[in-house]
Coordinates of C-alpha atoms and ligand atoms in Angstrom, one line a residue:
X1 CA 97.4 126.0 56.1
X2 CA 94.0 125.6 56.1
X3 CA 92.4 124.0 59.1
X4 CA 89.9 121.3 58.6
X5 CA 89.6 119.3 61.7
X6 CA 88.0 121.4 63.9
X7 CA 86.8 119.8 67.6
X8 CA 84.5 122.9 68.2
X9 CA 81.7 121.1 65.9
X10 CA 81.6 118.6 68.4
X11 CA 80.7 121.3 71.2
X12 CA 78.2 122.8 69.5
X13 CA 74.8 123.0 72.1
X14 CA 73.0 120.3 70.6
X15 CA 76.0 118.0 69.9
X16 CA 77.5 118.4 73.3
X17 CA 75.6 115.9 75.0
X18 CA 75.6 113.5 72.3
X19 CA 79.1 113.0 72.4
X20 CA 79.6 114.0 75.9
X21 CA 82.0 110.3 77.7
X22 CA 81.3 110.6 81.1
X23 CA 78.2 111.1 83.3
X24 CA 78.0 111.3 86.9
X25 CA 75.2 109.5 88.6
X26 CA 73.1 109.5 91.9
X27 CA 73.6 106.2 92.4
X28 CA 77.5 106.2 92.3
X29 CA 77.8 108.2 95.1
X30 CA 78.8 107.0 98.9
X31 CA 78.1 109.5 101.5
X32 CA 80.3 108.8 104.5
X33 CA 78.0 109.4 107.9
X34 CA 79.8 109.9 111.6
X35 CA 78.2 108.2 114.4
X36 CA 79.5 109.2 117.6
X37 CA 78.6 107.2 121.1
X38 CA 79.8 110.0 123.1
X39 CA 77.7 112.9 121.5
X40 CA 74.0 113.7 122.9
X41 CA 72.9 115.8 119.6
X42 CA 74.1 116.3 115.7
X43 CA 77.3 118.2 116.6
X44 CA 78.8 120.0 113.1
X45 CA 82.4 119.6 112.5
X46 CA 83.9 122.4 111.8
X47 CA 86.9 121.6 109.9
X48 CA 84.2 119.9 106.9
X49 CA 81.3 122.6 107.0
X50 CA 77.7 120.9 106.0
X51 CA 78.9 117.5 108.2
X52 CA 78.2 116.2 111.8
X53 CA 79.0 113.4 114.3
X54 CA 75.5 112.4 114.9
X55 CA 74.4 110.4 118.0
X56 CA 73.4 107.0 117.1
X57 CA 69.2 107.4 117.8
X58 CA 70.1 110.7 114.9
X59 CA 71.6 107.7 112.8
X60 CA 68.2 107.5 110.8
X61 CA 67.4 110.8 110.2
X62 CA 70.7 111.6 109.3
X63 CA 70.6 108.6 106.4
X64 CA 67.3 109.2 105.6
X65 CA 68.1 113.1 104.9
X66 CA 71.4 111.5 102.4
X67 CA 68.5 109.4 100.6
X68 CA 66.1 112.1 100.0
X69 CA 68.7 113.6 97.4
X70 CA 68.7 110.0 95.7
X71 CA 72.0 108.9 97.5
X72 CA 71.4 105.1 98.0
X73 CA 74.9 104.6 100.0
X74 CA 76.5 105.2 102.7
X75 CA 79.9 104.2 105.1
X76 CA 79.6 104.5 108.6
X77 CA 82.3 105.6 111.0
X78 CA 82.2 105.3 114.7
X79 CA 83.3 107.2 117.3
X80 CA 83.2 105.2 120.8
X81 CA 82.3 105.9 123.9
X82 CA 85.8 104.5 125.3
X83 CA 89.0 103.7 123.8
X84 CA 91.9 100.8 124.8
X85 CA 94.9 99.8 123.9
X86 CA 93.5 97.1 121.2
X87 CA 90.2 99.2 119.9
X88 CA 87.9 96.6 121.5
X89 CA 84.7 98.9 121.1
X90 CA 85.4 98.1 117.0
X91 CA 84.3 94.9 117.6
X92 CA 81.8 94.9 120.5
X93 CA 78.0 93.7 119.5
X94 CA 76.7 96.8 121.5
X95 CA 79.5 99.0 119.4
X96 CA 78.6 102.2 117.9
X97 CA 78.5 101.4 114.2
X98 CA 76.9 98.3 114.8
X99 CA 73.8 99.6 116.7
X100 CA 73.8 102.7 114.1
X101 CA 74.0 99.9 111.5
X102 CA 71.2 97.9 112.8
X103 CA 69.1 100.8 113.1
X104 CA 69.5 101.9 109.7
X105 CA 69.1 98.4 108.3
X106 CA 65.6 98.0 109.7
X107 CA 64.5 101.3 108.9
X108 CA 65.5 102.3 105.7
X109 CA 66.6 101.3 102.5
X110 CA 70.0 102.3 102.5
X111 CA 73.1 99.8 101.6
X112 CA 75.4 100.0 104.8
X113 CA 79.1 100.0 104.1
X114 CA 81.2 100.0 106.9
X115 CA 84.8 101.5 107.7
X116 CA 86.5 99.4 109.2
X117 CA 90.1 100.0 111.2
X118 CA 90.9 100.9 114.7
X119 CA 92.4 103.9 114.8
X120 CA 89.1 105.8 116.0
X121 CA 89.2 102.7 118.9
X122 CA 92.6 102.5 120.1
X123 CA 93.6 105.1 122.9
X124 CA 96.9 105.6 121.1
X125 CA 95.1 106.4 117.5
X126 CA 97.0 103.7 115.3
X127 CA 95.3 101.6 112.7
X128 CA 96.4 98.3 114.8
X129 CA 97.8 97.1 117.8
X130 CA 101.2 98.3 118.5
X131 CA 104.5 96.4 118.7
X132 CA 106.2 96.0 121.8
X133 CA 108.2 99.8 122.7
X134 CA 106.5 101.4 119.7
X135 CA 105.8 104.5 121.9
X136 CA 110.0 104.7 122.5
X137 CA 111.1 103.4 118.9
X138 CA 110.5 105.5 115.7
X139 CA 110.9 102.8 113.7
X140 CA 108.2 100.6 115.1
X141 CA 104.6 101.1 115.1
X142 CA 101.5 98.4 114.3
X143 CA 102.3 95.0 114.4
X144 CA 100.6 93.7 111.5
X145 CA 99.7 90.3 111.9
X146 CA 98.5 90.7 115.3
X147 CA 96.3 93.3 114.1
X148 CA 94.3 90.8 111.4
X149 CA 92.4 89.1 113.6
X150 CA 91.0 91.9 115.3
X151 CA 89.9 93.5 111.9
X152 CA 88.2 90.2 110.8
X153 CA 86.1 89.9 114.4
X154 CA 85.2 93.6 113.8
X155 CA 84.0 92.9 110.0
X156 CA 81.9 90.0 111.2
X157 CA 80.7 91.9 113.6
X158 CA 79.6 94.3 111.3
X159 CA 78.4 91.9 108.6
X160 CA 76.1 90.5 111.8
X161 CA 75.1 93.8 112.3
X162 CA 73.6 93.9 109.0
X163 CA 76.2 95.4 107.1
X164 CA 76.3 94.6 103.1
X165 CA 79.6 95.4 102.4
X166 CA 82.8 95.5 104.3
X167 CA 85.5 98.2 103.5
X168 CA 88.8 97.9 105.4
X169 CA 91.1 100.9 105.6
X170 CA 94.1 100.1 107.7
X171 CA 96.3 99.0 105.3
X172 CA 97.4 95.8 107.1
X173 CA 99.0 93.4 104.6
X174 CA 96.8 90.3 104.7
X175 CA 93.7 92.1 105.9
X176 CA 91.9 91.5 102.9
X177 CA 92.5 87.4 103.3
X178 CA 91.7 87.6 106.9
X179 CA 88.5 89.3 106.8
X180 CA 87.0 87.3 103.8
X181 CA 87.8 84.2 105.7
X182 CA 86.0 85.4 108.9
X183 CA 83.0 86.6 107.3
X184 CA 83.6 83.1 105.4
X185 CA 83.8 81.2 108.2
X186 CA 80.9 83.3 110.1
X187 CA 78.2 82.3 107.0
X188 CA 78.3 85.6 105.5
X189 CA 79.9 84.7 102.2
X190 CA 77.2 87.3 100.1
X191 CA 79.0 90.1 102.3
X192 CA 81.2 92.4 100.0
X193 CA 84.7 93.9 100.2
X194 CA 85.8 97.2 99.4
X195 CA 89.4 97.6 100.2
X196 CA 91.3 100.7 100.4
X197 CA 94.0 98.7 98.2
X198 CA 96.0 101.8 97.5
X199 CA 95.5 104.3 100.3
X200 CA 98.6 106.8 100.7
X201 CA 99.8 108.2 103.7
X202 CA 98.4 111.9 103.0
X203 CA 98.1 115.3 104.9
X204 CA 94.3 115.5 102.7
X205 CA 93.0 113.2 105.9
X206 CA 93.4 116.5 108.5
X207 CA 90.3 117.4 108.9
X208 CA 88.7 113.9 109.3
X209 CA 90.9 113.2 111.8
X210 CA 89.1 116.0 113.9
X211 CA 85.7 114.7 112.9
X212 CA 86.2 110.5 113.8
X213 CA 89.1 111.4 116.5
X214 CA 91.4 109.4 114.8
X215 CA 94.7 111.3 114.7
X216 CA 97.7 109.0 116.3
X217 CA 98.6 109.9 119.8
X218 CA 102.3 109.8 118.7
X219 CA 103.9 109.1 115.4
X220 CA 102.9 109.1 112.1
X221 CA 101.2 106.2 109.5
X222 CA 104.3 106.0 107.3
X223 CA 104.7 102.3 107.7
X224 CA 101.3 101.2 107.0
X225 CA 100.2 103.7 104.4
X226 CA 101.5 104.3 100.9
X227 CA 104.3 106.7 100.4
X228 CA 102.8 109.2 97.9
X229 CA 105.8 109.0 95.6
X230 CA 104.9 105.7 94.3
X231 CA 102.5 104.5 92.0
X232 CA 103.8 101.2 90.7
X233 CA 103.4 100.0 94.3
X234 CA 99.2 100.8 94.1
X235 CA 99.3 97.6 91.3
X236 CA 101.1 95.6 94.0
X237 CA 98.7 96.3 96.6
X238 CA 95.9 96.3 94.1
X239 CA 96.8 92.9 93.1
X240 CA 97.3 91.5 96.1
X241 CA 93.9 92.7 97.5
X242 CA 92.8 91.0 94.4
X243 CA 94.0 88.1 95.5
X244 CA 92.7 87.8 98.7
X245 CA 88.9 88.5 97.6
X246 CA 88.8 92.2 97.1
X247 CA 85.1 93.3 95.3
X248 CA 86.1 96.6 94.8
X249 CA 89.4 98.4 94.9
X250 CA 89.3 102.0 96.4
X251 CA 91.7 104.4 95.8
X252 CA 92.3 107.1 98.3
X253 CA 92.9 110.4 98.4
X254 CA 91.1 110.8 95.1
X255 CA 91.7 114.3 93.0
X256 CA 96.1 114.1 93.6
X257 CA 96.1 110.8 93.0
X258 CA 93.9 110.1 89.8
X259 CA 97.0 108.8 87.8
X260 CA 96.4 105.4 90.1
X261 CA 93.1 105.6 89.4
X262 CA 93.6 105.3 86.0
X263 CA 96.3 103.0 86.5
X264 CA 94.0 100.5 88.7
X265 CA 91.4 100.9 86.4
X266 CA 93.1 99.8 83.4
X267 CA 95.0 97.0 85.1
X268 CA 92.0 94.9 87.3
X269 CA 89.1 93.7 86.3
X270 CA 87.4 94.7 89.7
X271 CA 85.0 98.4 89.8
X272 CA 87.1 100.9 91.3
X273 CA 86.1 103.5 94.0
X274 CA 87.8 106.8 94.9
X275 CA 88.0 108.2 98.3
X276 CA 87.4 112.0 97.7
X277 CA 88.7 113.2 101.4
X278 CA 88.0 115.2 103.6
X279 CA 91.0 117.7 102.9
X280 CA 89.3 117.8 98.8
X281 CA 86.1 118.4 100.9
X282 CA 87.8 121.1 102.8
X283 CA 89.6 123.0 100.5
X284 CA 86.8 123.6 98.0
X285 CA 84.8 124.6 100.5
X286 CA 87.6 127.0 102.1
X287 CA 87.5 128.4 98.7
X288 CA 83.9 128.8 98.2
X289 CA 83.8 131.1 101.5
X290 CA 86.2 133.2 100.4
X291 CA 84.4 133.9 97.3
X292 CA 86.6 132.7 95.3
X293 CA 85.9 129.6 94.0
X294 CA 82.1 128.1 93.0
X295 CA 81.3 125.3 95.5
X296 CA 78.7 123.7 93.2
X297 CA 80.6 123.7 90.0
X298 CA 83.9 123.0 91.0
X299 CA 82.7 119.6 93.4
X300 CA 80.8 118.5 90.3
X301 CA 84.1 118.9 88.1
X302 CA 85.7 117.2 90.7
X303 CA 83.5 114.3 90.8
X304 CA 83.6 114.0 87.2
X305 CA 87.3 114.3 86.9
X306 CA 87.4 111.1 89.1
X307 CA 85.0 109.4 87.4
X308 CA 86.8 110.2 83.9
X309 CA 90.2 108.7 85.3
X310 CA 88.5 105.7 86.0
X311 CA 86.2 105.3 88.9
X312 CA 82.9 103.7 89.1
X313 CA 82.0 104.7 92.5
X314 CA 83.2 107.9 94.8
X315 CA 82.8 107.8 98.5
X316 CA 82.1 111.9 99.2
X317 CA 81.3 114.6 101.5
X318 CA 79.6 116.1 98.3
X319 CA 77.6 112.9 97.9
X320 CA 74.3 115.3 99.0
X321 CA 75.2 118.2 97.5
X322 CA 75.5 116.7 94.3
X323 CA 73.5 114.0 93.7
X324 CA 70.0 116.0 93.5
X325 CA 71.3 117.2 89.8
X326 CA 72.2 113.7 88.5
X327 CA 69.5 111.4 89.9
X328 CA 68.4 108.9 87.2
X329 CA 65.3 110.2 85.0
Ligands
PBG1 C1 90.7 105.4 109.0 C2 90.4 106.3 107.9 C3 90.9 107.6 107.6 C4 90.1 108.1 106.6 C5 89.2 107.1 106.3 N1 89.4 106.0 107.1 C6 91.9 108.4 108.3 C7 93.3 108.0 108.2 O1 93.7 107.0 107.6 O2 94.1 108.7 108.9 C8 90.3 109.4 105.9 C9 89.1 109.9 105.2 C10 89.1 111.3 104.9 O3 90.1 112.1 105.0 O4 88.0 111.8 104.4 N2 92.0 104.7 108.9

């Protein structure tokens, strides 16, 4: 049989681009930035070659270096100078991403997202407060509703810090509600939220646990985060975050999870964001030293391949490295 439809005509060098679907751009990248109250200079972290905690006076060089490669974004994480049993440092006015946020505000451009949870603030590393025994009883660990208050002081917080959009990652049912009410309540109804709706309890967030010191003391997140077998479940969540006055739905890991991207895409008529973490981060560039994998190439294919499921916006550690090839004309 003759064959007549032939798809090569379409990749032909001057047809490519004309029919090419997806594009990545500077401007839909989020670079995630680690400010640390405890360091005294940029220290690298190891685990995620190319990123540092910086102190918080490094906060605006560090941004302003993102920027120069025509990033406009970033999220802020915080490392504290102490931790407690509730994670009050989240919260505090002199806290560590609200200083770093106020200093970034006033002297650059940049939109400021902020993380917000308390694992990286509690002594014992969960994303909440813990229920009564929790250290004694496997089966218990944050107790939820106890914990929403404490995420909507710290979002207000960040909000009055100068924050423009609020992205809550502890995957507390209700949090979504709570915080919008708060920053409601607190007159900053303009003030976005990002949710991680459908964030999985995943071995891809190693490394960033070394970086923002957030690993639990004991334990594991099972009965907070998403059990990666499920996907039906992401709409649930999605929908609920929906509900409760999400702006954007993030997705997170990204790359082993792009069928929910899809999925959350097609479903909601919110933008979506993918997390690509800091294991995706790691891994490529694992390979890359080894020879045995381009670092360039295969981070822009990733990008790309989360973009192509579904994303309109990915928070990355390649945010830099990529963005100076697809800034806007
Ligand atoms: C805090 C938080 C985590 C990440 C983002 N926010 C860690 C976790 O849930 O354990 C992971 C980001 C990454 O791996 O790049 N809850």
């Amino acid at each position: 049989m003759e064959q007549t439809d032939r798809p090569r005509r379409l990749r032909r060098d001057g047809i490519r681009p004309l029919v090419s679907e997806t594009e990545l751009h500077a401007t839909d990248l989020v670079a995630p930035v680690f400010v640390d109250a405890t360091a005294e200079e940029r220290v690298p972290i190891e685990s995620m070659p190319g990123q540092e905690r910086v102190p918080v006076d490094a906060a605006v060089d560090r941004v302003e270096e993102i920027m120069a490669t025509g990033v406009e974004a970033v999220i802020l994480f915080g490392i504290p100078a102490s931790k407690d049993h509730e994670g009050s440092r989240a919260w505090a006015e002199d806290g560590v991403v609200q200083r770093a946020t106020r200093e970034i505000t006033a002297a650059t451009d940049a939109t400021v997202i902020t993380d917000v949870c308390l694992c990286e603030y509690t002594e014992h590393g969960h994303c909440g407060v813990l229920e009564a025994d929790a250290r004694e009883n496997p089966t218990l660990t944050v107790d939820n509703d106890a914990t929403l208050d404490l995420l909507a002081r710290t979002a207000v917080s960040h909000a009055a810090a100068g924050a423009e959009m609020i992205a809550p990652s502890s995957m507390t049912d209700g949090m979504v509600g709570a915080i919008r009410s708060g920053l409601d309540d607190a007159g900053f109804e303009d003030v976005g939220i990002m949710s991680y709706a459908a964030k999985y309890e995943s071995a891809f967030y190693g490394p960033f646990r070394d970086a923002a010191d957030g690993a639990p003391a004991f334990g594991d997140r099972r009965h907070y985060q998403m059990d990666p077998a499920n996907g039906q479940e992401a709409l649930r969540e999605a929908r609920l975050d929906v509900e409760q006055g999400a702006d954007v739905l993030m997705v997170k890991p990204g790359l082993p999870y792009l069928d929910v991207v899809s999925a959350v895409r097609r479903e909601f008529d919110r933008p979506v964001a993918a997390y690509n973490v800091s294991g995706e981060y790691a891994m490529i560039h694992a390979a890359a030293e080894q020879g045995w994998l381009d670092l360039e190439a295969t981070a822009r294919e990733s990008l790309l391949s989360l973009k192509r499921a579904g994303a309109d916006l990915i928070v990355t550690y390649f945010a830099e490295d990529v963005a100076p090839d697809c800034r806007d004309a």
